[in-house]
GROMACS .gro file of N, CA and C in nm:
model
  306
    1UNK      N    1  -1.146   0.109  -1.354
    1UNK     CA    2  -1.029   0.173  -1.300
    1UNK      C    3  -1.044   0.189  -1.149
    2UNK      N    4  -0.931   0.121  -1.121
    2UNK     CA    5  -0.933   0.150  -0.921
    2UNK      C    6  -0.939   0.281  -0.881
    3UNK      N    7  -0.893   0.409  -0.944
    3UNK     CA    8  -0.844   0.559  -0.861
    3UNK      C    9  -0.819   0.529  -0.694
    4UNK      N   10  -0.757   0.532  -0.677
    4UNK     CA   11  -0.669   0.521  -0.522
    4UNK      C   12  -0.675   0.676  -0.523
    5UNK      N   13  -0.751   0.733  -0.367
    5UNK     CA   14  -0.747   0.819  -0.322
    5UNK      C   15  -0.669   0.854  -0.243
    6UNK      N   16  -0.584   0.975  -0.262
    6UNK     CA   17  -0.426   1.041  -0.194
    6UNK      C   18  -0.491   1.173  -0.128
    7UNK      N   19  -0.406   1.163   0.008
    7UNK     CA   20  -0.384   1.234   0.061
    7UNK      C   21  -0.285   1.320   0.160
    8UNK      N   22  -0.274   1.444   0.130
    8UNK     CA   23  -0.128   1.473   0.225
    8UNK      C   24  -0.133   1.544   0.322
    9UNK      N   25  -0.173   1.493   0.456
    9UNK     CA   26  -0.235   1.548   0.551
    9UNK      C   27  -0.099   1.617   0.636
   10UNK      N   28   0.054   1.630   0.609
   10UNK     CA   29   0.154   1.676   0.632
   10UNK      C   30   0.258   1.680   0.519
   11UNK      N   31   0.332   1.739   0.550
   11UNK     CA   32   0.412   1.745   0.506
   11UNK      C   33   0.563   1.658   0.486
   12UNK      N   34   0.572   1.604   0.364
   12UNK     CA   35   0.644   1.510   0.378
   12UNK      C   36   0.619   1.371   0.368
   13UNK      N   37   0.444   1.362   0.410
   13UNK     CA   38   0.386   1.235   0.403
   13UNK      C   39   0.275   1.240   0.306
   14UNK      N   40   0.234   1.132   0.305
   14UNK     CA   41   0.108   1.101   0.187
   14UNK      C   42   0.055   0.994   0.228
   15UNK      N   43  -0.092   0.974   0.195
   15UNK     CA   44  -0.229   0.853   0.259
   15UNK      C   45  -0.214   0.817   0.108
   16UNK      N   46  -0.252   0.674   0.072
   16UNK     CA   47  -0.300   0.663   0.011
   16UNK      C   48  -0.442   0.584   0.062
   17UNK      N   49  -0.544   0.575   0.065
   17UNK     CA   50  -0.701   0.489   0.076
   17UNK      C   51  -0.715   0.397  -0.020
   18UNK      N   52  -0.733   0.291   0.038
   18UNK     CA   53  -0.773   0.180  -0.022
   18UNK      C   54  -0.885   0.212  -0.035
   19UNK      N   55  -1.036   0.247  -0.158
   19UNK     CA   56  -1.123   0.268  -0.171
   19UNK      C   57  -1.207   0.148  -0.178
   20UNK      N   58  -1.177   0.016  -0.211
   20UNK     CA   59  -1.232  -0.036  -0.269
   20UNK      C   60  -1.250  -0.197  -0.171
   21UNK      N   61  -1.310  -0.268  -0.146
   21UNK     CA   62  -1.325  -0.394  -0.058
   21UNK      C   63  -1.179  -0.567  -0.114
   22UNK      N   64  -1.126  -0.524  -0.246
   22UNK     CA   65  -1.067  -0.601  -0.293
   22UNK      C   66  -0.959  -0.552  -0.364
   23UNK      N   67  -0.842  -0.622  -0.337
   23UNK     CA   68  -0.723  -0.519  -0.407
   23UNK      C   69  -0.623  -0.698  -0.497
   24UNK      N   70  -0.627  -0.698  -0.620
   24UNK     CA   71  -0.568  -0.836  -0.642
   24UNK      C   72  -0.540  -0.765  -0.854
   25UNK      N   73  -0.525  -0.814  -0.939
   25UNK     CA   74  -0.449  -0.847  -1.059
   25UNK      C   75  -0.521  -0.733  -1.126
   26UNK      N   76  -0.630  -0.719  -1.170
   26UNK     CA   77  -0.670  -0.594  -1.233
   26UNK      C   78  -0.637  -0.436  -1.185
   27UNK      N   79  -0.647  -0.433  -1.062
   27UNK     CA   80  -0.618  -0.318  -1.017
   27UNK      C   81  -0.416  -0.302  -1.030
   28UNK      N   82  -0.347  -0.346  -1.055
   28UNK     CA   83  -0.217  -0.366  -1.077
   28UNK      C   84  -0.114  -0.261  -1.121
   29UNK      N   85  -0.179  -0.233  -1.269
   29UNK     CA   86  -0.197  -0.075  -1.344
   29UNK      C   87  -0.137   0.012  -1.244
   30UNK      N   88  -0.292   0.032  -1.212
   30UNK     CA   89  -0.364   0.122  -1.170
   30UNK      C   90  -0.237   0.184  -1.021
   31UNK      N   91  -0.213   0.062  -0.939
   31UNK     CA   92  -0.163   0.046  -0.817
   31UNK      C   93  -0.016   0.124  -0.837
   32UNK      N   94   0.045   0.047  -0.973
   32UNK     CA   95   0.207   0.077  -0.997
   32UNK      C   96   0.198   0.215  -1.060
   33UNK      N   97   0.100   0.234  -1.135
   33UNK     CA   98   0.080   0.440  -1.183
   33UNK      C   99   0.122   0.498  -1.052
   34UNK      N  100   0.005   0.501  -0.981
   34UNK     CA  101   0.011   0.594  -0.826
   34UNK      C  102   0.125   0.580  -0.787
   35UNK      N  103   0.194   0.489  -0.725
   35UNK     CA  104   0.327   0.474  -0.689
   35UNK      C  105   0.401   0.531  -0.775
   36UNK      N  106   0.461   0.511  -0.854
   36UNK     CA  107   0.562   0.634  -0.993
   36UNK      C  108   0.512   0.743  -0.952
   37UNK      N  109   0.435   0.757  -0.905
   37UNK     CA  110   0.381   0.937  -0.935
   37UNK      C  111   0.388   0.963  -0.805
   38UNK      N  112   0.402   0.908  -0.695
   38UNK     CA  113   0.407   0.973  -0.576
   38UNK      C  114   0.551   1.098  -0.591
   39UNK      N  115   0.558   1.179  -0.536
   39UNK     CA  116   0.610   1.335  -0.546
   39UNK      C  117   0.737   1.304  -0.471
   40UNK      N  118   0.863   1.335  -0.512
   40UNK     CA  119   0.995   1.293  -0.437
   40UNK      C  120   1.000   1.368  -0.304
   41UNK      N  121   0.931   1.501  -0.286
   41UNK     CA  122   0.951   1.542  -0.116
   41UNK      C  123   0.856   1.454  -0.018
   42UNK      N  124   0.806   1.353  -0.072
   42UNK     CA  125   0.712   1.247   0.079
   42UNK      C  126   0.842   1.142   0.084
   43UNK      N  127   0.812   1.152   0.214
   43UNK     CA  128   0.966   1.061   0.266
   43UNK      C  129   0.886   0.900   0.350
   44UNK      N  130   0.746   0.988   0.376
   44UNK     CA  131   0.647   0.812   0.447
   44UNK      C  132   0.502   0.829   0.356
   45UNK      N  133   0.504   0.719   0.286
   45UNK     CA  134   0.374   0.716   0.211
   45UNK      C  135   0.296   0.571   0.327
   46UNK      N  136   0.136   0.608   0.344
   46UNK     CA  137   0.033   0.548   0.434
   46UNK      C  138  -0.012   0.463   0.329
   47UNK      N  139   0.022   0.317   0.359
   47UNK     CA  140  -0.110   0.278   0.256
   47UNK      C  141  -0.262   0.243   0.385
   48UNK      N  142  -0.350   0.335   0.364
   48UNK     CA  143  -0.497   0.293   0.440
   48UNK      C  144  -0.556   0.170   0.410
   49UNK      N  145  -0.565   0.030   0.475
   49UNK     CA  146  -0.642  -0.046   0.425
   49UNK      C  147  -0.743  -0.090   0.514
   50UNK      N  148  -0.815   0.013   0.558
   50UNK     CA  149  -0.914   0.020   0.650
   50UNK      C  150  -1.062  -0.065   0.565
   51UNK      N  151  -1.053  -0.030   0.495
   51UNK     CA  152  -1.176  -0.100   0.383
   51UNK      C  153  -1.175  -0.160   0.315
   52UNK      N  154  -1.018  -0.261   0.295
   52UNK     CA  155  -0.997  -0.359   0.236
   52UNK      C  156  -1.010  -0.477   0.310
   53UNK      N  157  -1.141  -0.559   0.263
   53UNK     CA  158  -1.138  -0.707   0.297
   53UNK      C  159  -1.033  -0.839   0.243
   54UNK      N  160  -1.065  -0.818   0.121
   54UNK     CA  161  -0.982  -0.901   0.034
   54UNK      C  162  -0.846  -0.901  -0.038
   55UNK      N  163  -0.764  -0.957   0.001
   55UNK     CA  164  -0.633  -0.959  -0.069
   55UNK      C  165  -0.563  -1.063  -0.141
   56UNK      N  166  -0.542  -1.075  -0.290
   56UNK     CA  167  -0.497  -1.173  -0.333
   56UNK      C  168  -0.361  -1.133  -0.351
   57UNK      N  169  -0.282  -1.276  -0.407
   57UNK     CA  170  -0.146  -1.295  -0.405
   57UNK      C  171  -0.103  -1.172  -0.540
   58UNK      N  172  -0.188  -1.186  -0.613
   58UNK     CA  173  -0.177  -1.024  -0.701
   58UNK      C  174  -0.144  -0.941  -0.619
   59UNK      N  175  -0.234  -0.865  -0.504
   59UNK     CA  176  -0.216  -0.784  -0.446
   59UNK      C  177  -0.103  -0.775  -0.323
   60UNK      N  178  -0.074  -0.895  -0.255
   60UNK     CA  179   0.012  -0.881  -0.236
   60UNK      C  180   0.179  -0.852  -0.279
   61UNK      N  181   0.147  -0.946  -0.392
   61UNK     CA  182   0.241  -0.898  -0.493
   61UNK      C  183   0.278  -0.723  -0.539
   62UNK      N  184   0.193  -0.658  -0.530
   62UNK     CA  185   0.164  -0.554  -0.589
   62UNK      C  186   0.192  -0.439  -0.467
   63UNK      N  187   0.224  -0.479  -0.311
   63UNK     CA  188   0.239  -0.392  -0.182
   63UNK      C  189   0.375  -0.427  -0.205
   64UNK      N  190   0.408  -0.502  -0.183
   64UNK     CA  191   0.571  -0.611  -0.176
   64UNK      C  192   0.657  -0.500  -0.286
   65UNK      N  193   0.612  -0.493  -0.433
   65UNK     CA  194   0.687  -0.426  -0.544
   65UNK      C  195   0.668  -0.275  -0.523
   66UNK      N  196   0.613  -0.283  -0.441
   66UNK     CA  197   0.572  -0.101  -0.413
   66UNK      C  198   0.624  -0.061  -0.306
   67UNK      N  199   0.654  -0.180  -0.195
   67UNK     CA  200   0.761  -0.130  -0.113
   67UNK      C  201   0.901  -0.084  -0.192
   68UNK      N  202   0.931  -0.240  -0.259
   68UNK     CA  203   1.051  -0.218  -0.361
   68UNK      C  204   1.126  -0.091  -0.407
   69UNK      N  205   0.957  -0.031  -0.433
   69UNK     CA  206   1.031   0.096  -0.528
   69UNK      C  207   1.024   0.210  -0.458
   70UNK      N  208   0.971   0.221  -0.376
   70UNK     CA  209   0.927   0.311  -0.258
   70UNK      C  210   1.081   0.326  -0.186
   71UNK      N  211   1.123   0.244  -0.177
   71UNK     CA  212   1.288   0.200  -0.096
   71UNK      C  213   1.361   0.263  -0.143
   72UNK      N  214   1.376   0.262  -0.300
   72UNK     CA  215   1.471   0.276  -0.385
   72UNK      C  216   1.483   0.448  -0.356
   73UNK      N  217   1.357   0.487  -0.395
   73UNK     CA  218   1.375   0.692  -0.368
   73UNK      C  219   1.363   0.697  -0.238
   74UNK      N  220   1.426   0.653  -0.114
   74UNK     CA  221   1.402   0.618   0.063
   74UNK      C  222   1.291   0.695   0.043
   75UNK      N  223   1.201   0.666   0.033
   75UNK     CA  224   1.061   0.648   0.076
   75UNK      C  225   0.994   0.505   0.171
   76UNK      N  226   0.927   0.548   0.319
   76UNK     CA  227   0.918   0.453   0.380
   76UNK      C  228   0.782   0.413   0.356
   77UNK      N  229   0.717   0.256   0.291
   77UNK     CA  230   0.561   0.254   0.321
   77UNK      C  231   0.529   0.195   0.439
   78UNK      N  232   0.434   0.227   0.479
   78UNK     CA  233   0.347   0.221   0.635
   78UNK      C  234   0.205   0.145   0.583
   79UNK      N  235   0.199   0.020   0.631
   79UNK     CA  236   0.054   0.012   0.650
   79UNK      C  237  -0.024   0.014   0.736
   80UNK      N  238  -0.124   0.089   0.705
   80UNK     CA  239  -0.216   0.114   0.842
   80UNK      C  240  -0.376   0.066   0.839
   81UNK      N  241  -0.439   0.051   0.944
   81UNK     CA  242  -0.610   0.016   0.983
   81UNK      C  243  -0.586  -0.086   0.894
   82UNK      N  244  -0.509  -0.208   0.943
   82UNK     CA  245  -0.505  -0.342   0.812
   82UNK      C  246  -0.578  -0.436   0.881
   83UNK      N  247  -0.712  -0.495   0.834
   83UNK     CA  248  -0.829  -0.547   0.873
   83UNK      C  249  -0.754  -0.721   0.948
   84UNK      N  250  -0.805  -0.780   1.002
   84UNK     CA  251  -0.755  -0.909   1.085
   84UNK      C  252  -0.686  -0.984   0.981
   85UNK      N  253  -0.812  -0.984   0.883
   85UNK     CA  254  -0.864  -1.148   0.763
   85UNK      C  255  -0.688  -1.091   0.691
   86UNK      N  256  -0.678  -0.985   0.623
   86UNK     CA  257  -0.567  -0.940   0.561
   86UNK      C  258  -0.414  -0.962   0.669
   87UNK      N  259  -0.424  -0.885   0.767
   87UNK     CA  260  -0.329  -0.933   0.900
   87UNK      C  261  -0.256  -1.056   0.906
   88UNK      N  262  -0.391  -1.140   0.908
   88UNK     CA  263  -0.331  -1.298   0.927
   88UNK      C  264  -0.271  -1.357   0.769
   89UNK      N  265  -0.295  -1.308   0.670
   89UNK     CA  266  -0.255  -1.368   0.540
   89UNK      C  267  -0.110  -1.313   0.543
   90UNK      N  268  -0.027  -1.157   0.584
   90UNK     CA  269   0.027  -1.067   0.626
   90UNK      C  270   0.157  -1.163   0.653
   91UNK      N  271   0.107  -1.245   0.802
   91UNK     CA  272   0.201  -1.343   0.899
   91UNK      C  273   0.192  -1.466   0.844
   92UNK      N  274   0.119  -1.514   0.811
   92UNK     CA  275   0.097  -1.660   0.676
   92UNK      C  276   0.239  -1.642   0.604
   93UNK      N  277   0.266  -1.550   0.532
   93UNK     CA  278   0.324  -1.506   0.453
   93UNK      C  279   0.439  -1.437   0.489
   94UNK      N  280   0.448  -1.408   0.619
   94UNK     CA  281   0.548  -1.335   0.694
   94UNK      C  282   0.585  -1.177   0.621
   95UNK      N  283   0.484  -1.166   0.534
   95UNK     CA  284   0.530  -1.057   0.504
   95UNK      C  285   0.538  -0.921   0.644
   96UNK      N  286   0.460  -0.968   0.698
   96UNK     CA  287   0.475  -0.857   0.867
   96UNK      C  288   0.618  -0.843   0.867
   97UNK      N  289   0.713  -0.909   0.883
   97UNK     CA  290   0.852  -0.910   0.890
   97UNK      C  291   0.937  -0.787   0.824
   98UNK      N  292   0.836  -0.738   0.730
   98UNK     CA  293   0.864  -0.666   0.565
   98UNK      C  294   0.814  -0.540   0.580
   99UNK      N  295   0.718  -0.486   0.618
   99UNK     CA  296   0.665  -0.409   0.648
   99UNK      C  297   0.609  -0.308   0.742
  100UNK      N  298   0.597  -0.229   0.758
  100UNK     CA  299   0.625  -0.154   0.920
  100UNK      C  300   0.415  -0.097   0.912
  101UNK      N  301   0.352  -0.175   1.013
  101UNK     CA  302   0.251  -0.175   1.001
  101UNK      C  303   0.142  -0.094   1.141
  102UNK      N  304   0.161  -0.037   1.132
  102UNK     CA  305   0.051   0.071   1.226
  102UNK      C  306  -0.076   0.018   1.255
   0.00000   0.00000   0.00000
């Protein structure tokens, strides 16, 4: 089990931490739980991917559908400390275009 560590260092907002060096198809679950459960008064949820090296098309898949739903209750996601190797797959993919990235 991934556990994605949350945090709400204000009000209104929420961290989530990427704990883990790889985020792709198993962790998926795990990814779309947390998201449902984020609390309707956060209006900007953080995803931290300060310690994520690796990202597969799972996982991208899995930021992309979480923006999705994040949208739907205007909730804005933010990604932040997003490592180069991930960055450049990001603009590969143009997902930068998609995402509002700190």
């Amino acid at each position: 089990m991934y556990s994605f560590l949350i945090d709400t260092p204000e009000v209104g907002s929420a961290t989530i931490k990427m704990n883990r060096e790889a985020l792709g198809g198993k962790d998926a679950m795990d990814f779309a739980n947390t998201i449902q459960n984020i609390p309707t008064n956060i209006k900007v949820l953080i995803l931290d991917m300060e310690k994520l090296e690796l990202i597969n098309s799972s996982g991208l898949g899995m930021i992309t559908k979480a923006n999705n739903d994040l949208l739907s209750k205007n909730i804005e996601l933010v990604l932040s400390s997003v490592p180069e190797n991930v960055m450049r797959l990001l603009e590969i993919t143009r997902l930068n275009r998609i995402f509002k990235i700190i």
